[in-house]
């Protein structure tokens, strides 16, 4: 069984994001970029399934600028067998990415597609759900445990009231939550091996997909500075401040 894993190149989670001086977007010039953390979890889960003998091939897919090849090489160092880059300089929005992935699903015919539940740059949490709708496949979002057996995926997912248990017929779409696994450390030998693994580059037009943005960003601004909190010696002082200063009681 093939597994297709989508990985996104984002600003590293340790970097403090800054807005461009003209408020047109986020400044990523000379900023460290890395794989989206939720996508790392998705890739780790796919590799673990392969190590269990459930999966025969893991394919990493990324959509975006040529530098996304670095993200794909990282995915292959984790354990992906090959990579596919859908190269474009257009600003990719969730629906466009879902359409590109749908075209690749039609081409590769994977038994399972795993995505991170959201990207840490736009926080949309939409691509997996849109892909499932476009491909007309069953989906399980926010998976915290995945078991594959007898042509079905048994998924545990976290909901507000606790845990929910789903059984999906394959092929299916899964999006990963933080508690699914802890991604492995990428070793230098595996980084060197990843350089020799096949990486295909295609264009959106090769897949017959129009990726023109449907939403225009008008302005990006930093959130207002919040004032520091204060300590109070006792409950009576707290209540007095809530009444006199905050005026919430």
Short mmCIF file of C-alpha atoms in Angstrom, two decimals:
data_model
loop_
_atom_site.label_atom_id
_atom_site.label_comp_id
_atom_site.label_asym_id
_atom_site.label_seq_id
_atom_site.Cartn_x
_atom_site.Cartn_y
_atom_site.Cartn_z
CA UNK A 1 0.00 0.00 0.00
CA UNK A 2 1.20 3.48 -0.87
CA UNK A 3 0.92 6.38 1.56
CA UNK A 4 0.95 9.98 0.35
CA UNK A 5 2.13 12.54 2.92
CA UNK A 6 1.80 16.29 2.37
CA UNK A 7 4.56 18.44 3.88
CA UNK A 8 4.69 22.24 3.96
CA UNK A 9 7.64 24.62 4.20
CA UNK A 10 6.95 27.19 6.92
CA UNK A 11 8.84 29.65 9.10
CA UNK A 12 10.54 27.65 11.87
CA UNK A 13 8.45 27.57 15.05
CA UNK A 14 11.36 28.98 17.09
CA UNK A 15 11.54 32.15 14.96
CA UNK A 16 9.73 35.31 16.05
CA UNK A 17 7.57 36.27 13.08
CA UNK A 18 7.73 39.90 11.93
CA UNK A 19 5.42 41.84 9.66
CA UNK A 20 6.81 43.57 6.57
CA UNK A 21 7.22 47.35 6.81
CA UNK A 22 4.54 47.89 4.15
CA UNK A 23 2.08 45.57 6.00
CA UNK A 24 1.72 43.38 2.92
CA UNK A 25 2.55 40.14 4.73
CA UNK A 26 5.03 38.30 6.92
CA UNK A 27 8.74 38.95 6.37
CA UNK A 28 10.48 35.66 5.54
CA UNK A 29 13.69 37.14 4.09
CA UNK A 30 16.75 35.50 5.70
CA UNK A 31 14.48 33.62 8.11
CA UNK A 32 15.00 29.98 9.03
CA UNK A 33 12.41 27.75 7.35
CA UNK A 34 11.52 24.18 8.28
CA UNK A 35 8.86 21.51 7.86
CA UNK A 36 5.51 22.24 9.44
CA UNK A 37 5.52 20.41 12.83
CA UNK A 38 2.16 18.70 12.23
CA UNK A 39 3.47 17.44 8.87
CA UNK A 40 6.53 16.00 10.64
CA UNK A 41 4.12 13.99 12.77
CA UNK A 42 2.28 12.85 9.63
CA UNK A 43 5.55 11.74 8.01
CA UNK A 44 6.68 9.95 11.17
CA UNK A 45 3.39 8.03 11.32
CA UNK A 46 3.69 6.97 7.67
CA UNK A 47 7.24 5.73 8.24
CA UNK A 48 6.17 3.81 11.35
CA UNK A 49 3.42 2.12 9.33
CA UNK A 50 6.04 1.13 6.77
CA UNK A 51 8.30 -0.24 9.51
CA UNK A 52 5.38 -2.38 10.72
CA UNK A 53 5.05 -3.84 7.23
CA UNK A 54 1.62 -2.30 6.64
CA UNK A 55 2.88 0.16 4.01
CA UNK A 56 5.16 -0.54 1.06
CA UNK A 57 5.95 3.00 -0.14
CA UNK A 58 5.86 6.47 1.41
CA UNK A 59 5.63 9.43 -0.96
CA UNK A 60 6.25 12.97 0.31
CA UNK A 61 4.54 15.84 -1.53
CA UNK A 62 5.12 19.56 -1.19
CA UNK A 63 3.61 22.48 -3.10
CA UNK A 64 5.33 25.84 -3.49
CA UNK A 65 8.60 27.52 -4.35
CA UNK A 66 11.75 25.64 -5.47
CA UNK A 67 13.17 25.82 -1.92
CA UNK A 68 10.51 23.30 -0.89
CA UNK A 69 12.92 20.65 -2.15
CA UNK A 70 14.79 21.11 1.16
CA UNK A 71 11.60 20.19 3.02
CA UNK A 72 11.15 17.14 0.81
CA UNK A 73 14.75 16.05 1.44
CA UNK A 74 14.05 16.29 5.17
CA UNK A 75 10.96 14.13 4.68
CA UNK A 76 13.05 11.58 2.79
CA UNK A 77 15.65 11.67 5.57
CA UNK A 78 12.86 10.78 8.01
CA UNK A 79 11.99 7.82 5.82
CA UNK A 80 9.97 8.76 2.70
CA UNK A 81 10.94 6.73 -0.37
CA UNK A 82 10.53 9.52 -2.89
CA UNK A 83 9.32 13.08 -3.20
CA UNK A 84 7.13 15.14 -5.51
CA UNK A 85 7.34 18.93 -5.70
CA UNK A 86 4.50 20.84 -7.32
CA UNK A 87 6.52 23.94 -8.13
CA UNK A 88 4.83 27.34 -8.28
CA UNK A 89 5.55 30.87 -7.09
CA UNK A 90 1.85 31.64 -6.68
CA UNK A 91 0.49 32.19 -3.18
CA UNK A 92 -1.13 28.84 -2.45
CA UNK A 93 -4.35 28.78 -0.49
CA UNK A 94 -5.93 25.64 1.04
CA UNK A 95 -8.35 24.96 -1.82
CA UNK A 96 -5.56 25.20 -4.41
CA UNK A 97 -3.37 22.81 -2.41
CA UNK A 98 -6.30 20.40 -1.99
CA UNK A 99 -6.87 20.42 -5.77
CA UNK A 100 -3.18 19.73 -6.42
CA UNK A 101 -3.20 16.86 -3.93
CA UNK A 102 -6.42 15.51 -5.48
CA UNK A 103 -4.67 15.40 -8.89
CA UNK A 104 -1.74 13.52 -7.33
CA UNK A 105 -4.10 11.12 -5.53
CA UNK A 106 -5.73 10.34 -8.88
CA UNK A 107 -2.29 9.76 -10.41
CA UNK A 108 -0.60 7.78 -7.61
CA UNK A 109 -3.66 5.94 -6.24
CA UNK A 110 -2.43 5.77 -2.62
CA UNK A 111 -4.24 3.65 -0.06
CA UNK A 112 -3.86 6.37 2.55
CA UNK A 113 -3.19 10.12 2.59
CA UNK A 114 -1.81 11.66 5.79
CA UNK A 115 -1.60 15.41 6.41
CA UNK A 116 -0.88 17.58 9.41
CA UNK A 117 -4.13 18.95 10.84
CA UNK A 118 -2.98 22.53 10.13
CA UNK A 119 0.02 24.65 9.19
CA UNK A 120 1.55 26.91 11.82
CA UNK A 121 1.78 29.86 9.41
CA UNK A 122 -1.84 30.32 8.30
CA UNK A 123 -3.56 28.00 10.86
CA UNK A 124 -6.31 27.28 8.33
CA UNK A 125 -7.03 23.63 9.20
CA UNK A 126 -8.82 23.18 5.87
CA UNK A 127 -6.68 21.29 3.35
CA UNK A 128 -7.32 17.75 4.61
CA UNK A 129 -11.08 18.26 4.78
CA UNK A 130 -11.19 19.87 1.33
CA UNK A 131 -9.12 17.04 -0.15
CA UNK A 132 -11.49 14.44 1.33
CA UNK A 133 -14.45 16.26 -0.21
CA UNK A 134 -12.80 16.63 -3.63
CA UNK A 135 -11.59 13.03 -3.72
CA UNK A 136 -14.85 11.70 -2.18
CA UNK A 137 -12.90 9.71 0.40
CA UNK A 138 -13.63 9.00 4.09
CA UNK A 139 -11.71 11.20 6.53
CA UNK A 140 -10.61 11.28 10.15
CA UNK A 141 -9.23 14.56 11.49
CA UNK A 142 -7.10 15.24 14.60
CA UNK A 143 -5.98 11.61 14.86
CA UNK A 144 -4.16 10.72 18.09
CA UNK A 145 -3.82 7.00 17.24
CA UNK A 146 -3.80 5.14 13.92
CA UNK A 147 -4.06 1.37 13.35
CA UNK A 148 -4.30 -0.22 9.90
CA UNK A 149 -5.65 -3.76 9.56
CA UNK A 150 -7.78 -5.78 7.13
CA UNK A 151 -8.30 -2.92 4.70
CA UNK A 152 -9.53 -0.52 7.37
CA UNK A 153 -8.04 2.33 9.39
CA UNK A 154 -8.97 2.38 13.07
CA UNK A 155 -8.61 5.96 14.28
CA UNK A 156 -8.73 7.47 17.75
CA UNK A 157 -9.35 11.21 17.67
CA UNK A 158 -9.68 13.78 20.41
CA UNK A 159 -12.95 15.67 20.77
CA UNK A 160 -14.21 18.15 23.36
CA UNK A 161 -15.83 15.43 25.46
CA UNK A 162 -12.93 12.96 25.37
CA UNK A 163 -12.01 10.49 22.60
CA UNK A 164 -13.88 9.33 19.53
CA UNK A 165 -13.19 6.03 17.74
CA UNK A 166 -13.66 5.75 13.98
CA UNK A 167 -13.30 2.94 11.46
CA UNK A 168 -12.54 4.04 7.89
CA UNK A 169 -12.53 2.00 4.72
CA UNK A 170 -9.36 2.51 2.70
CA UNK A 171 -8.41 4.58 0.78
CA UNK A 172 -8.92 7.40 3.27
CA UNK A 173 -7.65 10.79 4.43
CA UNK A 174 -6.18 11.31 7.91
CA UNK A 175 -4.99 14.53 9.56
CA UNK A 176 -2.68 14.29 12.55
CA UNK A 177 -2.82 15.81 16.01
CA UNK A 178 0.14 16.56 18.28
CA UNK A 179 -0.34 13.50 20.47
CA UNK A 180 -0.13 10.97 17.63
CA UNK A 181 3.65 10.52 17.97
CA UNK A 182 7.00 12.21 18.58
CA UNK A 183 8.95 12.59 15.31
CA UNK A 184 12.38 10.98 15.24
CA UNK A 185 15.65 12.89 15.14
CA UNK A 186 17.04 13.04 11.61
CA UNK A 187 20.57 11.60 11.53
CA UNK A 188 23.38 12.68 9.22
CA UNK A 189 23.61 9.28 7.43
CA UNK A 190 19.90 9.48 6.60
CA UNK A 191 20.33 13.06 5.34
CA UNK A 192 23.05 11.83 2.99
CA UNK A 193 20.89 8.90 1.81
CA UNK A 194 17.99 11.29 1.17
CA UNK A 195 20.07 13.14 -1.43
CA UNK A 196 20.06 10.02 -3.62
CA UNK A 197 16.32 9.36 -3.42
CA UNK A 198 14.18 10.32 -6.45
CA UNK A 199 12.48 13.71 -6.43
CA UNK A 200 10.07 14.64 -9.24
CA UNK A 201 9.15 18.24 -10.05
CA UNK A 202 5.86 19.07 -11.77
CA UNK A 203 3.94 22.28 -12.43
CA UNK A 204 0.28 22.92 -11.51
CA UNK A 205 -0.57 23.14 -15.21
CA UNK A 206 0.87 19.63 -15.69
CA UNK A 207 -1.81 18.46 -13.26
CA UNK A 208 -4.52 20.59 -14.88
CA UNK A 209 -5.03 22.72 -11.76
CA UNK A 210 -5.54 26.50 -11.59
CA UNK A 211 -3.91 27.76 -8.38
CA UNK A 212 -4.74 31.46 -8.75
CA UNK A 213 -5.58 32.93 -5.32
CA UNK A 214 -9.28 33.45 -4.59
CA UNK A 215 -8.68 35.50 -1.45
CA UNK A 216 -6.63 38.69 -1.33
CA UNK A 217 -4.77 39.77 1.79
CA UNK A 218 -5.41 43.47 2.25
CA UNK A 219 -3.22 44.18 5.26
CA UNK A 220 -1.20 42.36 7.91
CA UNK A 221 -0.53 44.01 11.28
CA UNK A 222 1.06 42.85 14.51
CA UNK A 223 -1.26 42.38 17.51
CA UNK A 224 -1.36 45.27 19.99
CA UNK A 225 1.04 45.12 22.92
CA UNK A 226 -0.57 43.79 26.09
CA UNK A 227 0.17 45.41 29.42
CA UNK A 228 1.89 43.30 32.07
CA UNK A 229 -0.16 41.71 34.82
CA UNK A 230 0.12 42.63 38.50
CA UNK A 231 0.27 40.50 41.64
CA UNK A 232 -2.18 41.08 44.47
CA UNK A 233 -1.62 40.11 48.09
CA UNK A 234 -5.10 38.68 48.78
CA UNK A 235 -8.57 37.98 47.41
CA UNK A 236 -10.04 41.19 48.82
CA UNK A 237 -7.55 43.29 46.83
CA UNK A 238 -8.31 41.25 43.70
CA UNK A 239 -12.05 41.83 44.06
CA UNK A 240 -11.50 45.54 44.68
CA UNK A 241 -9.38 45.86 41.52
CA UNK A 242 -11.94 43.92 39.45
CA UNK A 243 -14.59 46.35 40.63
CA UNK A 244 -12.72 49.66 40.53
CA UNK A 245 -10.19 49.19 37.72
CA UNK A 246 -11.36 46.41 35.40
CA UNK A 247 -15.05 47.17 36.10
CA UNK A 248 -16.03 43.59 35.32
CA UNK A 249 -17.97 42.97 38.55
#
